[in-house]
Short mmCIF file of C-alpha atoms (C1' of nucleotides) and ligand atoms in Angstrom, two decimals:
data_model
loop_
_atom_site.label_atom_id
_atom_site.label_comp_id
_atom_site.label_asym_id
_atom_site.label_seq_id
_atom_site.Cartn_x
_atom_site.Cartn_y
_atom_site.Cartn_z
CA UNK A 291 37.16 0.46 -14.94
CA UNK A 292 35.24 -1.91 -12.76
CA UNK A 293 31.99 -3.39 -13.98
CA UNK A 294 28.63 -3.30 -12.27
CA UNK A 295 28.88 -6.69 -10.67
CA UNK A 296 32.16 -5.79 -8.98
CA UNK A 297 30.67 -2.55 -7.73
CA UNK A 298 27.64 -4.31 -6.33
CA UNK A 299 29.69 -7.01 -4.68
CA UNK A 300 31.74 -4.37 -2.91
CA UNK A 301 28.55 -2.63 -1.87
CA UNK A 302 27.20 -5.80 -0.32
CA UNK A 303 30.43 -6.62 1.51
CA UNK A 304 30.68 -3.06 2.79
CA UNK A 305 27.27 -3.48 4.35
CA UNK A 306 27.98 -6.85 5.87
CA UNK A 307 25.74 -8.69 3.43
CA UNK A 308 26.75 -11.86 1.66
CA UNK A 309 27.09 -11.78 -2.12
CA UNK A 310 24.15 -13.86 -3.23
CA UNK A 311 22.52 -14.20 -6.62
CA UNK A 312 19.15 -12.68 -5.66
CA UNK A 313 20.79 -9.64 -4.12
CA UNK A 314 23.03 -9.00 -7.10
CA UNK A 315 20.10 -9.45 -9.44
CA UNK A 316 17.99 -6.90 -7.57
CA UNK A 317 20.84 -4.39 -7.69
CA UNK A 318 21.29 -5.00 -11.42
CA UNK A 319 17.62 -4.43 -12.14
CA UNK A 320 17.23 -1.34 -9.98
CA UNK A 321 20.36 0.31 -11.34
CA UNK A 322 19.42 -0.38 -14.94
CA UNK A 323 16.23 1.65 -14.72
CA UNK A 324 15.69 5.38 -14.91
CA UNK A 325 12.80 5.40 -12.47
CA UNK A 326 11.81 3.63 -9.30
CA UNK A 327 10.88 -0.02 -9.67
CA UNK A 328 7.76 -1.54 -8.22
CA UNK A 329 7.76 -4.69 -6.15
CA UNK A 330 5.34 -6.40 -8.57
CA UNK A 331 7.64 -5.63 -11.48
CA UNK A 332 10.66 -6.95 -9.63
CA UNK A 333 8.78 -10.08 -8.73
CA UNK A 334 7.78 -10.59 -12.34
CA UNK A 335 11.25 -10.01 -13.75
CA UNK A 336 12.99 -12.22 -11.21
CA UNK A 337 10.51 -14.96 -11.98
CA UNK A 338 11.65 -18.26 -10.55
CA UNK A 339 15.17 -17.00 -10.00
CA UNK A 340 14.16 -16.15 -6.49
CA UNK A 341 11.29 -16.85 -4.19
CA UNK A 342 8.84 -14.04 -3.43
CA UNK A 343 9.81 -14.13 0.20
CA UNK A 344 13.47 -13.80 -0.65
CA UNK A 345 12.72 -10.73 -2.71
CA UNK A 346 10.88 -9.12 0.19
CA UNK A 347 13.76 -9.90 2.52
CA UNK A 348 16.36 -8.60 0.09
CA UNK A 349 14.46 -5.35 -0.29
CA UNK A 350 14.04 -5.02 3.45
CA UNK A 351 17.74 -5.61 4.09
CA UNK A 352 18.74 -3.10 1.42
CA UNK A 353 16.41 -0.49 2.84
CA UNK A 354 17.75 -0.97 6.35
CA UNK A 355 21.32 -0.60 5.14
CA UNK A 356 20.55 2.56 3.23
CA UNK A 357 21.22 1.00 -0.17
CA UNK A 358 17.73 1.64 -1.52
CA UNK A 359 14.72 3.67 -0.47
CA UNK A 360 11.04 2.85 -0.73
CA UNK A 361 8.43 5.13 -2.29
CA UNK A 362 4.73 4.37 -2.14
CA UNK A 363 2.88 5.49 -5.23
CA UNK A 364 -0.64 6.91 -5.24
CA UNK A 365 -2.10 3.42 -5.22
CA UNK A 366 0.00 2.39 -2.24
CA UNK A 367 2.25 0.14 -4.28
CA UNK A 368 5.83 -0.13 -3.03
CA UNK A 369 8.49 1.16 -5.40
CA UNK A 370 12.23 1.06 -4.86
CA UNK A 371 15.12 3.18 -6.02
CA UNK A 372 18.81 3.09 -5.32
CA UNK A 373 19.89 5.79 -2.89
CA UNK A 374 22.09 8.28 -4.65
CA UNK A 375 23.69 10.07 -1.74
CA UNK A 376 25.30 9.03 1.47
CA UNK A 377 22.61 6.94 3.00
CA UNK A 378 23.53 4.36 5.60
CA UNK A 379 22.00 2.01 8.11
CA UNK A 380 21.99 4.96 10.49
CA UNK A 381 20.11 7.45 8.36
CA UNK A 382 18.58 8.03 5.00
CA UNK A 383 19.03 11.27 3.08
CA UNK A 384 16.35 10.89 0.48
CA UNK A 385 14.23 13.90 1.18
CA UNK A 386 13.77 14.79 -2.44
CA UNK A 387 10.48 15.06 -4.28
CA UNK A 388 9.07 12.04 -6.08
CA UNK A 389 7.08 12.39 -9.25
CA UNK A 390 4.38 9.85 -10.06
CA UNK A 391 3.28 10.05 -13.69
CA UNK A 392 -0.46 9.62 -14.21
CA UNK A 393 0.13 8.24 -17.68
CA UNK A 394 3.06 5.80 -17.57
CA UNK A 395 2.83 5.40 -13.77
CA UNK A 396 6.59 5.66 -13.41
CA UNK A 397 8.01 7.20 -10.28
CA UNK A 398 10.94 9.52 -10.75
CA UNK A 399 13.30 10.59 -8.01
CA UNK A 400 13.70 14.32 -8.53
CA UNK A 401 17.00 14.44 -6.70
CA UNK A 402 17.44 18.09 -7.50
CA UNK A 403 14.10 19.12 -6.01
CA UNK A 404 14.30 19.35 -2.25
CA UNK A 405 11.24 19.42 -0.06
CA UNK A 406 10.70 22.90 1.37
CA UNK A 407 10.55 23.30 5.13
CA UNK A 408 7.10 23.51 6.68
CA UNK A 409 5.42 25.54 9.37
CA UNK A 410 3.15 23.19 11.29
CA UNK A 411 0.76 23.94 14.16
CA UNK A 412 2.15 24.21 17.67
CA UNK A 413 3.01 20.91 19.30
CA UNK A 414 3.62 18.92 16.15
CA UNK A 415 7.20 17.74 15.76
CA UNK A 416 8.08 16.97 12.15
CA UNK A 417 10.57 14.16 11.69
CA UNK A 418 10.38 13.43 7.97
CA UNK A 419 8.68 14.87 4.93
CA UNK A 420 7.41 12.88 2.03
CA UNK A 421 6.22 14.75 -1.04
CA UNK A 422 4.78 13.04 -4.08
CA UNK A 423 3.82 15.08 -7.09
CA UNK A 424 1.49 13.63 -9.69
CA UNK A 425 0.95 14.72 -13.25
CA UNK A 426 2.72 14.06 -16.53
CA UNK A 427 6.38 13.23 -16.75
CA UNK A 428 8.64 14.82 -19.36
CA UNK A 429 8.31 11.83 -21.66
CA UNK A 430 4.53 11.60 -21.52
CA UNK A 431 3.82 15.32 -21.67
CA UNK A 432 5.75 15.61 -24.93
CA UNK A 433 3.89 12.68 -26.45
CA UNK A 434 0.39 13.52 -25.26
CA UNK A 435 0.87 17.14 -26.23
CA UNK B 409 -30.71 23.44 14.09
CA UNK B 410 -30.51 20.34 11.99
CA UNK B 411 -28.89 17.21 13.31
CA UNK B 412 -26.10 15.20 11.74
CA UNK B 413 -28.32 12.64 10.12
CA UNK B 414 -30.32 15.30 8.33
CA UNK B 415 -27.13 16.96 7.13
CA UNK B 416 -25.75 13.69 5.85
CA UNK B 417 -28.97 12.76 4.11
CA UNK B 418 -28.96 16.07 2.27
CA UNK B 419 -25.33 15.53 1.35
CA UNK B 420 -26.14 12.15 -0.17
CA UNK B 421 -29.14 13.42 -2.09
CA UNK B 422 -27.14 16.39 -3.37
CA UNK B 423 -24.65 13.95 -4.83
CA UNK B 424 -27.24 11.68 -6.39
CA UNK B 425 -26.62 8.90 -3.89
CA UNK B 426 -29.40 7.00 -2.18
CA UNK B 427 -29.76 7.34 1.59
CA UNK B 428 -28.73 3.91 2.80
CA UNK B 429 -27.73 2.72 6.24
CA UNK B 430 -24.09 1.85 5.40
CA UNK B 431 -23.51 5.26 3.83
CA UNK B 432 -24.98 7.16 6.75
CA UNK B 433 -23.00 5.06 9.18
CA UNK B 434 -19.72 5.78 7.39
CA UNK B 435 -20.46 9.50 7.43
CA UNK B 436 -21.29 9.36 11.13
CA UNK B 437 -18.06 7.59 11.98
CA UNK B 438 -15.82 9.77 9.85
CA UNK B 439 -17.33 13.00 11.11
CA UNK B 440 -17.08 11.95 14.74
CA UNK B 441 -13.32 11.61 14.64
CA UNK B 442 -10.61 14.26 14.87
CA UNK B 443 -8.27 12.47 12.51
CA UNK B 444 -8.47 10.42 9.35
CA UNK B 445 -9.96 6.96 9.73
CA UNK B 446 -8.37 3.83 8.36
CA UNK B 447 -10.23 1.28 6.28
CA UNK B 448 -9.42 -1.51 8.79
CA UNK B 449 -10.83 0.57 11.63
CA UNK B 450 -13.99 1.31 9.68
CA UNK B 451 -14.38 -2.34 8.84
CA UNK B 452 -13.99 -3.29 12.47
CA UNK B 453 -16.43 -0.68 13.76
CA UNK B 454 -19.08 -1.43 11.16
CA UNK B 455 -18.81 -5.10 11.99
CA UNK B 456 -21.67 -7.05 10.50
CA UNK B 457 -23.69 -3.91 9.86
CA UNK B 458 -22.28 -3.91 6.37
CA UNK B 459 -20.34 -6.26 4.17
CA UNK B 460 -16.66 -5.50 3.52
CA UNK B 461 -17.40 -5.06 -0.16
CA UNK B 462 -20.13 -2.58 0.58
CA UNK B 463 -17.73 -0.56 2.69
CA UNK B 464 -15.22 -0.44 -0.16
CA UNK B 465 -17.91 0.66 -2.57
CA UNK B 466 -19.25 3.31 -0.23
CA UNK B 467 -15.78 4.75 0.23
CA UNK B 468 -15.13 4.70 -3.49
CA UNK B 469 -18.41 6.47 -4.27
CA UNK B 470 -17.77 9.12 -1.62
CA UNK B 471 -14.29 9.74 -2.93
CA UNK B 472 -15.53 10.12 -6.49
CA UNK B 473 -18.19 12.60 -5.40
CA UNK B 474 -15.73 14.69 -3.44
CA UNK B 475 -17.31 13.89 -0.08
CA UNK B 476 -14.19 12.32 1.40
CA UNK B 477 -10.54 12.13 0.44
CA UNK B 478 -8.12 9.27 0.80
CA UNK B 479 -4.73 9.52 2.45
CA UNK B 480 -2.25 6.68 2.39
CA UNK B 481 -0.16 6.45 5.52
CA UNK B 482 3.50 5.45 5.58
CA UNK B 483 2.55 1.76 5.54
CA UNK B 484 0.31 2.23 2.53
CA UNK B 485 -2.90 1.79 4.51
CA UNK B 486 -5.86 3.77 3.21
CA UNK B 487 -7.24 6.42 5.53
CA UNK B 488 -10.27 8.59 4.89
CA UNK B 489 -11.32 12.05 5.98
CA UNK B 490 -14.28 14.20 5.16
CA UNK B 491 -13.47 16.97 2.73
CA UNK B 492 -13.76 20.31 4.42
CA UNK B 493 -13.86 22.66 1.47
CA UNK B 494 -15.71 22.77 -1.78
CA UNK B 495 -14.78 19.43 -3.25
CA UNK B 496 -16.99 17.90 -5.89
CA UNK B 497 -17.09 15.08 -8.38
CA UNK B 498 -15.23 17.41 -10.71
CA UNK B 499 -12.32 18.29 -8.51
CA UNK B 500 -10.86 17.88 -5.08
CA UNK B 501 -9.36 20.78 -3.14
CA UNK B 502 -7.50 18.89 -0.47
CA UNK B 503 -4.00 20.08 -1.07
CA UNK B 504 -3.19 20.49 2.57
CA UNK B 505 -0.44 18.73 4.45
CA UNK B 506 -1.15 15.47 6.24
CA UNK B 507 0.59 14.56 9.44
CA UNK B 508 1.19 10.91 10.27
CA UNK B 509 2.13 10.44 13.92
CA UNK B 510 4.85 7.81 14.48
CA UNK B 511 3.49 7.10 17.94
CA UNK B 512 -0.32 6.96 17.79
CA UNK B 513 -0.35 6.46 13.99
CA UNK B 514 -3.16 8.92 13.58
CA UNK B 515 -3.32 10.99 10.43
CA UNK B 516 -4.25 14.63 10.86
CA UNK B 517 -5.44 16.89 8.08
CA UNK B 518 -3.52 20.10 8.62
CA UNK B 519 -6.04 22.18 6.72
CA UNK B 520 -4.21 25.38 7.55
CA UNK B 521 -0.91 24.19 6.14
CA UNK B 522 -0.87 24.51 2.38
CA UNK B 523 1.67 22.75 0.23
CA UNK B 524 4.14 25.22 -1.25
CA UNK B 525 4.49 25.37 -5.01
CA UNK B 526 7.37 23.46 -6.54
CA UNK B 527 9.90 24.04 -9.26
CA UNK B 528 10.26 20.79 -11.15
CA UNK B 529 12.59 19.93 -14.06
CA UNK B 530 11.59 21.01 -17.56
CA UNK B 531 8.88 18.92 -19.16
CA UNK B 532 7.24 17.71 -15.98
CA UNK B 533 3.67 18.96 -15.55
CA UNK B 534 2.56 18.86 -11.94
CA UNK B 535 -1.11 18.14 -11.44
CA UNK B 536 -1.36 17.42 -7.72
CA UNK B 537 0.89 17.55 -4.71
CA UNK B 538 0.71 15.15 -1.83
CA UNK B 539 2.78 15.90 1.24
CA UNK B 540 2.86 13.68 4.28
CA UNK B 541 4.84 14.71 7.30
CA UNK B 542 5.78 12.16 9.92
CA UNK B 543 6.82 12.73 13.50
CA UNK B 544 4.99 13.29 16.75
CA UNK B 545 1.55 14.86 16.92
CA UNK B 546 0.69 17.50 19.51
CA UNK B 547 -0.88 14.95 21.81
CA UNK B 548 1.96 12.47 21.71
CA UNK B 549 4.79 14.98 21.89
CA UNK B 550 3.39 16.41 25.12
CA UNK B 551 3.07 12.96 26.67
CA UNK B 552 6.37 11.49 25.52
CA UNK B 553 8.18 14.66 26.49
"C1'" DA C 1329 -48.79 0.49 -5.20
"C1'" DT C 1330 -45.58 -0.56 -8.72
"C1'" DG C 1331 -41.48 -0.54 -11.70
"C1'" DT C 1332 -36.86 0.75 -12.35
"C1'" DT C 1333 -32.41 1.53 -11.01
"C1'" DA C 1334 -29.10 1.66 -7.59
"C1'" DA C 1335 -27.08 -0.64 -3.87
"C1'" DT C 1336 -26.07 -4.51 -1.11
"C1'" DG C 1337 -24.51 -9.26 0.25
"C1'" DC C 1338 -22.19 -13.37 -0.79
"C1'" DA C 1339 -18.81 -16.28 -2.87
"C1'" DA C 1340 -14.78 -16.59 -5.23
"C1'" DT C 1341 -10.49 -14.75 -6.63
"C1'" DT C 1342 -6.25 -11.90 -6.79
"C1'" DA C 1343 -2.53 -9.29 -4.83
"C1'" DT C 1344 0.50 -8.05 -1.19
"C1'" DG C 1345 3.02 -9.01 2.68
"C1'" DT C 1346 4.47 -11.92 6.91
"C1'" DT C 1347 6.10 -15.89 9.83
"C1'" DG C 1348 8.30 -20.31 11.17
"C1'" DC C 1349 11.29 -23.70 10.04
"C1'" DA C 1350 14.25 -26.82 7.51
"C1'" DA C 1351 17.68 -26.95 3.82
"C1'" DA C 1352 21.27 -24.75 1.39
"C1'" DT C 1353 25.33 -21.85 0.84
"C1'" DA C 1354 28.64 -18.02 1.50
"C1'" DT C 1355 32.49 -17.25 4.00
"C1'" DA C 1356 35.81 -17.57 7.67
"C1'" DA C 1357 38.85 -20.67 10.16
"C1'" DC C 1358 41.62 -24.44 9.88
"C1'" DG D 77 40.78 -28.30 0.24
"C1'" DT D 78 37.95 -29.37 4.28
"C1'" DT D 79 35.16 -28.10 7.95
"C1'" DA D 80 32.40 -25.19 10.98
"C1'" DT D 81 29.25 -21.32 11.46
"C1'" DA D 82 26.06 -17.97 10.75
"C1'" DT D 83 23.48 -16.15 7.09
"C1'" DT D 84 20.39 -16.67 3.54
"C1'" DT D 85 17.13 -19.01 0.99
"C1'" DG D 86 12.88 -21.73 -0.26
"C1'" DC D 87 8.68 -23.66 1.00
"C1'" DA D 88 4.32 -23.92 3.24
"C1'" DA D 89 1.04 -21.69 5.65
"C1'" DC D 90 -1.18 -17.68 6.97
"C1'" DA D 91 -2.97 -12.79 7.12
"C1'" DT D 92 -4.90 -8.83 5.18
"C1'" DA D 93 -6.43 -5.70 1.51
"C1'" DA D 94 -8.89 -5.23 -2.48
"C1'" DT D 95 -11.68 -6.63 -6.71
"C1'" DT D 96 -15.22 -8.99 -9.63
"C1'" DG D 97 -19.57 -11.26 -11.00
"C1'" DC D 98 -24.02 -12.17 -9.92
"C1'" DA D 99 -28.33 -12.78 -7.55
"C1'" DT D 100 -31.14 -10.36 -4.19
"C1'" DT D 101 -32.80 -6.38 -1.93
"C1'" DA D 102 -34.20 -1.83 -1.21
"C1'" DA D 103 -34.63 3.23 -2.36
"C1'" DC D 104 -37.39 6.31 -4.58
"C1'" DA D 105 -39.67 8.27 -8.78
"C1'" DT D 106 -43.90 7.70 -11.03
MN1 MN E 2746 13.87 8.80 -4.45
MN1 MN E 2747 -6.90 15.75 4.51
ZN1 ZN E 2748 5.02 9.29 -17.81
ZN1 ZN E 2749 0.23 10.89 17.98
#
DNA sequence: ATGTTAATGCAATTATGTTGCAAATATAAC
DNA sequence: GTTATATTTGCAACATAATTGCATTAACAT
């Protein structure tokens, strides 16, 4: 049974990225959480382990390689989650619904909920769909209730 | 037949807002455009007619009163459009699809395209849905093609 | 005309994200 | 193990978006 670090190192090598401390740390943090992780949170947790700019560049590289995907919450804040399916540098397959809790502000990837196809007016060519639901997550609705 | 300015003044009064130059100007600009208008564009057009802070406060007040609604584009930039239906300070009814063109970057309110209901995992309580489609708008797809 | 409240303008501050460049380091070649 | 190289990082500077506090101004009710 291989540990996380080994898995992540393989992931980096597979994508032609060098195995550096900041990159491994970002992967550790993102994979340890049950919801998407905001850039500000990542920045705070990484502290002085990595420069802000490095964090931005790590996230950008990961997104390009299809390792993570970005979700903007209702305030426009960038949140990141590890891609579950076969995403690659060529194409992402993250067209699932995202749920943004009004109470705890977490963003959940609802991998099981696919975005329904749309009928748009003539002339419009839809390339991607991005659906964010807001409300109360399972955790918060049971507490508040 | 009443003109725009009269209409807008009534709208402000109805919402308990004073009829000021910056507010009327924002309404004029937003209503004159066929797509949502970004904050940076508004700021540029208003120029020195109003302070940046005033613009932010005008937009915030309008949003709270249900006069306009905010749409974040794929870069997280705030865009604003006048609410077409019966929105109020109590509730917005803008659950239509938004279309963000990859080419001209305009955001269209597709008022006729409603967001389909969703089946989410147990426990989640959906309050609002926010669907942004990206691709080519009618204008751009006819040109590029 | 006057008083009150709402709205604006200005200055300062915070947060987010980007760019250029020099220094460091991961890794491949020897 | 040493060396060469291309990648990655850190730092400084900059750009833009957004917020806050406070004094001043202006809308409008009386
Ligand atoms: Mn996701
Ligand atoms: Mn709209
Ligand atoms: Zn929650
Ligand atoms: Zn277009």
